[in-house]
Short mmCIF file of C-alpha atoms in Angstrom, two decimals:
data_model
loop_
_atom_site.label_atom_id
_atom_site.label_comp_id
_atom_site.label_asym_id
_atom_site.label_seq_id
_atom_site.Cartn_x
_atom_site.Cartn_y
_atom_site.Cartn_z
CA MET A 1 32.09 2.76 39.16
CA THR A 2 31.54 -0.73 40.66
CA ASN A 3 28.38 -2.56 41.54
CA THR A 4 29.45 -3.13 45.08
CA THR A 5 30.35 0.32 46.32
CA PHE A 6 27.53 2.86 46.94
CA ILE A 7 26.71 6.21 48.38
CA LYS A 8 23.21 7.09 49.46
CA ALA A 9 21.22 10.02 50.85
CA THR A 10 18.07 9.33 52.86
CA PRO A 11 15.63 10.61 51.95
CA ALA A 12 16.71 11.23 48.40
CA GLU A 13 14.17 14.13 48.16
CA ALA A 14 13.29 16.25 51.10
CA GLN A 15 12.63 19.71 52.35
CA PHE A 16 15.80 21.95 52.59
CA THR A 17 15.61 22.05 56.42
CA ASP A 18 15.34 18.30 56.89
CA ALA A 19 18.15 16.18 58.34
CA ILE A 20 19.76 14.22 55.60
CA ALA A 21 21.45 10.89 56.40
CA VAL A 22 24.39 10.18 54.10
CA ILE A 23 26.08 6.75 54.04
CA ALA A 24 28.48 4.93 51.77
CA GLY A 25 29.67 1.40 51.72
CA GLY A 26 31.19 -1.59 49.95
CA PHE A 27 34.80 -0.53 50.72
CA ALA A 28 37.66 -2.47 52.19
CA PRO A 29 37.86 -2.04 55.91
CA GLY A 30 40.24 0.87 56.73
CA ALA A 31 40.10 2.22 53.21
CA THR A 32 40.39 6.03 52.86
CA VAL A 33 37.39 7.25 50.85
CA ARG A 34 36.57 10.84 49.69
CA LEU A 35 32.88 11.64 49.89
CA SER A 36 31.84 14.72 48.07
CA SER A 37 28.91 16.79 47.04
CA GLU A 38 28.56 19.02 44.04
CA LEU A 39 26.01 21.72 43.12
CA VAL A 40 25.99 23.77 39.92
CA ASP A 41 24.09 27.07 40.37
CA ASP A 42 22.14 29.11 37.78
CA ALA A 43 25.31 31.14 36.97
CA GLY A 44 27.15 28.01 36.07
CA VAL A 45 29.36 28.15 39.17
CA LYS A 46 30.22 24.71 40.52
CA TRP A 47 30.04 24.45 44.35
CA VAL A 48 31.92 21.53 45.90
CA ALA A 49 32.35 20.07 49.42
CA TYR A 50 34.23 17.05 50.43
CA GLY A 51 35.71 14.99 53.34
CA ASP A 52 38.14 12.16 53.61
CA PHE A 53 36.92 9.25 55.69
CA VAL A 54 38.05 5.86 56.84
CA ALA A 55 35.76 2.93 56.20
CA ASP A 56 34.79 0.94 59.34
CA ALA A 57 35.31 -2.84 59.83
CA ASN A 58 32.18 -3.45 57.68
CA GLY A 59 33.44 -1.23 54.90
CA MET A 60 30.88 1.44 55.79
CA ILE A 61 30.90 5.27 56.36
CA ASP A 62 28.07 7.05 57.98
CA LEU A 63 28.43 10.78 58.27
CA ALA A 64 26.45 10.72 61.52
CA THR A 65 29.27 8.86 63.25
CA ALA A 66 32.42 9.06 61.05
CA PRO A 67 34.81 11.95 61.30
CA SER A 68 36.18 13.65 58.23
CA GLU A 69 39.95 13.66 58.54
CA GLU A 70 40.48 16.36 55.95
CA GLY A 71 38.46 18.36 53.55
CA THR A 72 36.12 21.45 53.39
CA PHE A 73 34.99 20.34 56.83
CA THR A 74 36.56 18.01 59.48
CA GLY A 75 35.31 15.96 62.44
CA ILE A 76 31.88 14.38 62.83
CA ASN A 77 29.35 16.61 61.06
CA PRO A 78 26.30 15.01 59.34
CA ALA A 79 25.53 18.12 57.34
CA GLY A 80 29.14 18.90 56.40
CA LEU A 81 28.64 18.08 52.72
CA PHE A 82 26.05 20.88 52.54
CA TRP A 83 27.09 23.86 54.71
CA SER A 84 30.72 23.60 53.59
CA LEU A 85 30.08 23.86 49.89
CA GLN A 86 32.34 26.44 48.19
CA PRO A 87 32.96 27.70 44.69
CA GLU A 88 35.32 25.58 42.72
CA SER A 89 37.47 28.68 42.42
CA GLY A 90 38.01 28.73 46.15
CA THR A 91 37.05 30.84 49.17
CA ASP A 92 38.82 34.13 48.43
CA ARG A 93 36.47 36.83 49.40
CA ARG A 94 36.89 38.53 45.98
CA PHE A 95 34.23 36.06 44.96
CA MET A 96 31.77 38.23 46.78
CA ILE A 97 33.21 41.54 46.07
CA ASP A 98 33.48 40.96 42.36
CA ALA A 99 30.16 39.20 42.00
CA ASP A 100 27.43 40.50 39.56
CA ASN A 101 24.44 39.14 41.50
CA LYS A 102 23.23 39.49 45.05
CA ASN A 103 23.41 35.72 45.87
CA HIS A 104 27.12 35.60 45.18
CA MET A 105 27.69 38.91 46.93
CA LEU A 106 26.19 37.17 49.97
CA GLY A 107 28.33 34.07 49.55
CA GLN A 108 25.48 31.85 48.33
CA PRO A 109 24.84 29.88 45.19
CA LEU A 110 22.61 31.71 42.64
CA PHE A 111 19.21 29.96 42.48
CA ASP A 112 15.60 31.01 42.33
CA PRO A 113 14.86 31.16 46.12
CA LEU A 114 11.93 28.81 45.67
CA ALA A 115 13.38 26.29 43.25
CA PRO A 116 14.59 22.79 44.24
CA GLN A 117 18.41 22.27 44.36
CA THR A 118 19.83 19.02 43.16
CA PHE A 119 23.21 17.77 44.61
CA THR A 120 25.40 15.11 43.15
CA LEU A 121 27.03 12.91 45.79
CA ARG A 122 30.19 10.87 45.02
CA ALA A 123 32.42 8.37 46.65
CA CYS A 124 36.01 8.30 45.34
CA LEU A 125 38.96 5.97 45.87
CA GLU A 126 42.40 7.21 44.92
CA GLY A 127 40.88 10.02 42.83
CA ASP A 128 38.46 7.75 40.88
CA ALA A 129 34.67 7.96 41.41
CA VAL A 130 33.36 4.59 42.40
CA ALA A 131 29.78 5.51 43.39
CA GLU A 132 27.32 8.36 42.74
CA ALA A 133 23.89 9.42 43.93
CA SER A 134 21.56 12.33 43.54
CA LEU A 135 19.83 14.39 46.30
CA THR A 136 17.04 17.01 45.71
CA LEU A 137 16.24 19.53 48.49
CA ASN A 138 13.03 21.49 48.06
CA LYS A 139 12.65 25.04 49.27
CA LEU A 140 8.87 25.10 49.32
CA ALA A 141 6.51 22.21 50.11
CA GLU A 142 3.53 21.22 48.02
CA GLY A 143 0.12 22.79 48.66
CA ILE A 144 1.33 26.40 49.14
CA GLU A 145 0.17 29.43 47.13
CA VAL A 146 2.75 32.11 46.48
CA ILE A 147 1.19 35.63 46.26
CA GLU A 148 2.89 38.71 44.96
CA VAL A 149 1.54 41.45 47.28
CA ARG A 150 0.98 44.87 45.82
CA ASP A 151 -1.90 46.14 47.94
CA GLY A 152 -2.05 49.83 48.60
CA ARG A 153 1.47 50.70 49.74
CA LEU A 154 2.15 47.14 50.90
CA ARG A 155 4.80 45.26 48.98
CA GLY A 156 6.09 41.69 49.50
CA LYS A 157 5.42 37.98 48.99
CA ALA A 158 2.95 35.80 50.83
CA PHE A 159 2.91 32.04 51.23
CA ARG A 160 -0.58 30.79 51.93
CA GLN A 161 -1.62 27.21 52.53
CA LYS A 162 -4.17 26.10 49.91
CA ASP A 163 -5.99 23.86 52.48
CA ARG A 164 -8.07 26.40 54.37
CA SER A 165 -10.06 23.75 56.22
CA LYS A 166 -8.34 24.62 59.51
CA SER A 167 -7.06 27.65 61.35
CA ARG A 168 -3.27 28.06 61.58
CA GLY A 169 -0.70 30.51 62.77
CA ALA A 170 0.43 33.43 60.57
CA ILE A 171 4.00 34.85 60.64
CA MET A 172 5.37 38.13 59.30
CA SER A 173 8.92 37.63 58.20
CA LEU A 174 11.31 40.69 57.86
CA THR A 175 14.71 41.33 56.27
CA GLY A 176 17.56 43.21 57.83
CA SER A 177 19.59 46.21 56.57
CA GLY A 178 19.94 44.72 53.04
CA GLY A 179 16.26 45.49 52.48
CA GLY A 180 14.16 43.68 49.92
CA VAL A 181 11.81 40.71 50.61
CA GLU A 182 12.80 37.99 53.04
CA MET A 183 13.03 34.72 51.07
CA GLY A 184 15.07 32.43 53.36
CA TYR A 185 13.08 31.72 56.53
CA ALA A 186 9.68 32.50 54.90
CA PRO A 187 9.29 29.39 52.63
CA ALA A 188 10.73 27.21 55.28
CA LEU A 189 8.17 28.32 57.76
CA ALA A 190 5.37 27.97 55.19
CA SER A 191 6.66 24.47 54.41
CA ILE A 192 5.93 23.37 58.07
CA GLY A 193 2.34 24.60 57.86
CA TYR A 194 2.17 28.25 58.59
CA ASP A 195 0.82 31.16 56.51
CA VAL A 196 3.75 33.56 56.08
CA PHE A 197 3.89 37.19 54.84
CA SER A 198 7.34 38.37 53.82
CA LEU A 199 6.73 42.04 54.05
CA ALA A 200 9.29 44.34 52.39
CA TYR A 201 9.70 47.70 54.00
CA PHE A 202 12.56 49.40 52.12
CA ALA A 203 14.86 48.82 49.12
CA TYR A 204 12.22 46.91 47.16
CA GLU A 205 10.18 48.01 44.08
CA ASP A 206 8.76 51.53 44.73
CA LEU A 207 9.43 51.54 48.46
CA SER A 208 11.99 53.93 50.02
CA GLU A 209 15.59 53.12 49.16
CA PHE A 210 16.66 53.70 52.83
CA LEU A 211 15.99 52.34 56.28
CA TYR A 212 14.94 55.73 57.56
CA ALA A 213 11.82 57.02 59.46
CA ILE A 214 9.65 54.03 58.52
CA PRO A 215 6.21 54.29 60.10
CA LEU A 216 4.97 51.44 62.19
CA GLU A 217 1.53 52.12 60.69
CA TYR A 218 2.96 50.40 57.56
CA PHE A 219 3.35 47.21 59.54
CA GLU A 220 -0.18 47.60 61.07
CA GLU A 221 -1.47 47.58 57.53
CA GLY A 222 0.52 44.44 56.98
CA PHE A 223 -1.05 42.70 59.99
CA GLU A 224 -4.48 43.77 58.79
CA TRP A 225 -3.71 42.28 55.40
CA MET A 226 -2.79 39.05 57.21
CA LYS A 227 -6.10 39.02 59.10
CA ARG A 228 -8.03 39.69 55.91
CA GLU A 229 -6.16 37.40 53.43
CA PHE A 230 -5.04 34.61 55.83
CA GLY A 231 -8.07 34.81 58.10
CA ALA A 232 -5.39 34.94 60.88
CA THR A 233 -6.50 35.32 64.43
CA ARG A 234 -3.01 34.85 65.92
CA MET A 235 0.04 36.45 64.39
CA ALA A 236 3.70 36.42 65.12
CA VAL A 237 6.69 38.39 63.73
CA GLN A 238 10.37 37.52 63.12
CA GLY A 239 13.31 39.11 61.49
CA ALA A 240 17.15 39.07 61.59
CA SER A 241 19.60 41.92 62.27
CA ARG A 242 17.71 45.25 61.72
CA GLY A 243 14.69 43.05 61.23
CA GLY A 244 15.44 41.49 64.62
CA GLU A 245 15.43 44.92 66.13
CA LEU A 246 12.22 45.70 64.30
CA SER A 247 10.66 42.50 65.68
CA VAL A 248 11.32 43.71 69.11
CA VAL A 249 9.80 47.13 68.23
CA LEU A 250 6.70 45.64 66.72
CA ALA A 251 6.12 43.29 69.59
CA ALA A 252 6.43 46.16 72.11
CA TYR A 253 4.47 48.87 70.21
CA LEU A 254 1.85 46.66 68.44
CA PRO A 255 0.97 44.01 71.01
CA HIS A 256 -2.62 44.02 69.87
CA TYR A 257 -1.35 42.40 66.66
CA VAL A 258 1.68 40.40 67.81
CA SER A 259 1.12 37.13 69.67
CA GLY A 260 4.74 36.10 69.78
CA ALA A 261 8.08 37.10 68.25
CA ILE A 262 11.55 35.72 67.33
CA PRO A 263 14.01 38.55 67.11
CA ILE A 264 17.09 37.04 65.47
CA VAL A 265 20.45 38.75 66.32
CA PRO A 266 18.48 41.73 67.64
CA MET A 267 19.32 44.83 69.69
CA TYR A 268 17.69 46.12 72.92
CA ALA A 269 17.19 49.64 71.67
CA ALA A 270 16.40 51.10 68.24
CA SER A 271 19.40 52.07 66.05
CA ALA A 272 19.82 55.09 63.94
CA GLY A 273 18.30 55.11 60.53
CA TRP A 274 20.68 55.70 57.68
CA ASN A 275 20.73 57.08 54.17
CA HIS A 276 23.57 55.04 52.74
CA LYS A 277 23.98 57.40 49.87
CA THR A 278 24.37 60.76 51.79
CA GLY A 279 25.46 59.38 55.14
CA GLU A 280 22.53 61.20 56.88
CA THR A 281 21.25 59.60 60.04
CA GLY A 282 17.99 59.88 62.02
CA PRO A 283 15.22 57.71 63.41
CA SER A 284 14.73 54.26 61.92
CA TRP A 285 11.04 54.03 63.05
CA THR A 286 8.17 56.37 63.78
CA TYR A 287 4.81 55.79 65.29
CA LYS A 288 1.82 58.09 65.49
CA GLY A 289 3.96 60.92 64.09
CA ALA A 290 6.71 60.59 66.72
CA GLU A 291 10.20 59.13 66.45
CA ILE A 292 10.88 55.85 68.27
CA PRO A 293 13.76 56.79 70.55
CA TYR A 294 17.09 55.63 69.10
CA GLY A 295 20.76 55.59 69.76
CA LYS A 296 22.68 58.27 67.85
CA THR A 297 25.96 57.17 66.42
CA LEU A 298 29.16 58.70 67.90
CA ASP A 299 31.47 57.46 65.14
CA THR A 300 32.15 59.98 62.50
CA MET A 301 34.18 57.56 60.26
CA SER A 302 33.29 58.12 56.55
CA MET A 303 32.00 55.40 54.37
CA GLU A 304 35.21 55.68 52.28
CA GLU A 305 37.21 54.91 55.39
CA MET A 306 35.01 51.99 56.30
CA LYS A 307 35.33 50.61 52.82
CA ARG A 308 39.11 51.05 52.93
CA ILE A 309 39.44 49.22 56.25
CA GLY A 310 36.97 46.58 55.07
CA GLU A 311 39.17 45.91 52.09
CA GLU A 312 42.36 45.71 54.18
CA LEU A 313 41.18 43.42 57.03
CA PRO A 314 40.91 39.68 56.35
CA ASN A 315 37.23 39.48 57.31
CA GLY A 316 36.10 43.02 56.61
CA PHE A 317 35.26 46.01 58.79
CA PRO A 318 34.25 44.98 62.39
CA ALA A 319 31.46 47.32 63.38
CA ALA A 320 30.50 45.69 66.69
CA PRO A 321 33.02 47.58 68.95
CA GLY A 322 31.91 51.03 67.83
CA TYR A 323 28.31 50.01 67.76
CA LYS A 324 28.47 48.85 71.37
CA ILE A 325 29.96 52.21 72.43
CA ASP A 326 27.00 53.90 70.70
CA MET A 327 24.46 51.63 72.50
CA GLU A 328 26.13 51.87 75.87
CA GLN A 329 25.64 55.65 76.19
CA ASP A 330 23.80 56.56 79.32
CA TYR A 331 20.86 58.22 77.58
CA VAL A 332 20.45 55.21 75.28
CA ARG A 333 20.35 52.79 78.22
CA ARG A 334 17.96 55.11 80.16
CA ASP A 335 15.73 56.57 77.43
CA CYS A 336 15.85 54.44 74.30
CA ALA A 337 15.42 50.81 75.46
CA ILE A 338 12.47 49.32 73.62
CA PRO A 339 9.56 48.73 76.07
CA ILE A 340 9.39 45.09 75.33
CA GLU A 341 7.53 44.41 78.58
CA ASN A 342 4.46 45.62 76.69
CA ALA A 343 4.61 42.58 74.40
CA ALA A 344 1.72 40.11 74.58
CA GLY A 345 3.22 36.70 73.95
CA PRO A 346 6.18 34.32 73.95
CA LEU A 347 9.58 35.72 72.88
CA LEU A 348 12.60 33.89 71.58
CA MET A 349 15.79 35.96 71.12
CA ILE A 350 18.50 34.21 69.03
CA SER A 351 22.00 35.59 69.01
CA GLY A 352 25.54 34.65 67.85
CA LEU A 353 28.00 35.00 70.67
CA ASP A 354 30.79 35.97 68.24
CA ASP A 355 28.81 38.60 66.24
CA ALA A 356 31.28 41.11 64.85
CA MET A 357 28.62 43.15 63.16
CA TRP A 358 26.91 44.38 66.43
CA PRO A 359 26.82 42.96 69.90
CA CYS A 360 23.56 41.03 69.64
CA ALA A 361 24.20 38.62 72.42
CA TRP A 362 24.72 41.61 74.85
CA GLY A 363 21.70 43.27 73.46
CA SER A 364 19.57 40.21 73.89
CA ASP A 365 20.76 39.80 77.47
CA LEU A 366 19.64 43.40 78.15
CA ILE A 367 16.20 42.50 76.71
CA VAL A 368 16.10 39.45 79.05
CA ASN A 369 17.04 41.59 82.01
CA ARG A 370 14.32 44.10 81.21
CA LEU A 371 11.71 41.31 80.99
CA ARG A 372 12.97 39.85 84.32
CA ALA A 373 12.87 43.22 86.06
CA LYS A 374 9.45 44.02 84.75
CA GLY A 375 7.96 40.64 85.69
CA TYR A 376 7.05 39.67 82.16
CA ALA A 377 4.07 37.31 82.25
CA HIS A 378 4.81 35.32 79.08
CA HIS A 379 7.53 32.75 78.25
CA TYR A 380 10.87 34.22 77.06
CA GLU A 381 14.26 32.88 76.39
CA HIS A 382 17.59 33.73 74.82
CA LEU A 383 19.31 31.16 72.65
CA ALA A 384 22.90 32.22 72.39
CA LEU A 385 24.76 30.23 69.80
CA ARG A 386 28.47 29.40 70.17
CA GLU A 387 30.96 29.89 67.27
CA THR A 388 28.23 31.83 65.51
CA GLY A 389 28.33 35.45 64.34
CA HIS A 390 25.79 37.75 62.72
CA ILE A 391 24.80 35.11 60.10
CA THR A 392 22.24 32.60 61.36
CA PRO A 393 21.33 30.39 58.42
CA LEU A 394 18.82 27.49 58.23
CA PRO A 395 20.03 23.77 58.08
CA ASN A 396 21.94 22.74 54.99
CA VAL A 397 22.45 26.37 53.79
CA VAL A 398 26.00 27.23 52.67
CA THR A 399 28.00 28.94 55.44
CA THR A 400 31.44 28.94 53.81
CA PHE A 401 31.48 32.81 53.67
CA ALA A 402 29.46 33.36 56.94
CA PRO A 403 32.23 35.13 58.84
CA ALA A 404 32.11 38.05 56.48
CA LEU A 405 29.45 39.85 54.37
CA TYR A 406 29.58 42.15 51.39
CA HIS A 407 26.79 44.63 52.13
CA THR A 408 25.00 44.99 48.85
CA LEU A 409 23.56 48.48 49.55
CA ALA A 410 26.41 50.14 51.36
CA GLU A 411 28.97 48.31 49.17
CA VAL A 412 31.31 47.72 52.07
CA PHE A 413 32.90 44.53 53.27
CA LEU A 414 31.77 43.83 56.87
CA ALA A 415 32.99 41.30 59.47
CA CYS A 416 30.21 39.04 60.79
CA GLY A 417 32.19 36.88 63.15
CA GLY A 418 31.83 33.18 64.09
CA THR A 419 33.09 30.41 61.83
CA ALA A 420 31.67 28.56 58.86
CA GLU A 421 31.52 25.38 60.86
CA GLY A 422 29.94 27.11 63.90
CA ALA A 423 27.14 28.63 61.77
CA GLY A 424 26.58 25.21 60.12
CA ARG A 425 26.32 23.40 63.45
CA SER A 426 24.13 26.11 64.98
CA ALA A 427 21.58 25.99 62.11
CA LEU A 428 19.77 22.88 63.25
CA ILE A 429 19.74 24.10 66.94
CA MET A 430 18.20 27.31 65.85
CA TRP A 431 15.63 25.69 63.49
CA ASN A 432 14.51 23.31 66.21
CA ALA A 433 14.16 26.20 68.67
CA MET A 434 12.10 28.19 66.16
CA GLN A 435 9.70 25.31 65.57
CA ALA A 436 9.24 24.81 69.29
CA HIS A 437 8.64 28.53 69.76
CA TYR A 438 5.85 28.64 67.20
CA GLU A 439 4.22 25.48 68.65
CA ARG A 440 4.18 27.50 71.92
CA VAL A 441 2.72 30.58 70.25
CA PHE A 442 0.15 28.87 68.03
CA GLY A 443 -0.35 25.50 69.71
CA GLY A 444 1.06 22.13 68.52
#
């Protein structure tokens, strides 16, 4: 390395969702320089990203304005060195299928979800490293108490601000069909000042293994917990995929608790619940002893067949076409649409236009049409993201494997749609919209 060349990240330590400025300099004008990032995860897997850049007349390269000509990403993309990280072994999907941990099955580096991640940035000329810098991205800001929740039948994690001198909004964050406890959006939302309850509702500890006939009374207990433990007076809910569907359900059926919602890649009607071991289907949700109306599946394809097709197709089994047929049935459109007009606050639907898992953009449009037809009194909008599929990550999260997903419960390879670059670009748009939505719900 020389004393004149440099690479720099600003800030050198930040929250994971922050925009990071990366610049390098001290090169000959017109020199081709490879800028790279490296991250070694807790399993010892090295993740790398790089781009080849041409230095400007001042010998400088700024990722905000300089295009990568070749690499794990191309074009002008300020966050390219983060979302395009890939295992050193490459991007073959066997990395997910053969993984022995959930993070790798989902195409993500293996880390404690709340631990800081440290990246090494390098500048190389003709294969030789000539400058190096370090960047640390924190998942959780200072001043937040993490609480393991095992209260009655409630299970999950809560993120509570230690400073209780002022009132603040409280958010319930929900997972999708993979179950467990939501640990992606929740710490990010807590880090911008909200109290957050990541409430597990199946496939976690002693909860049911299956997304099947889950009573909404469970979530009522969760909101009561938030009122008691957070002192919350205004609460919102958000979730992705089946959690997005659930967010619509909770906003519609529990408006006395929900002051706003962000359904992410949601559906306009409830889907069938499913025992992934037996294949049995039925209601996903119940309330006051009755089933929430749902769309019954017409497809009789076995799990074995889905797995076979998922293995054969380059990006896995595309469930969206069959799912849309199910949800377009006359009785579903007529009798099963979630009565979202009963909600009591602002709504932000977020969808990927290229979703191959289920047609969430179509479903979100049906939600909007219902709100329009019913004269909904509160703010609502649908953010439809281009080149984005079922995966909607936060800024700087790896999206290399986003077009496909290895479902950790069903053990089937599923197509998600979109592109890695599209998901990477959409992340900041989505995060900005989420922050604006919660400012509307809770006040700036």
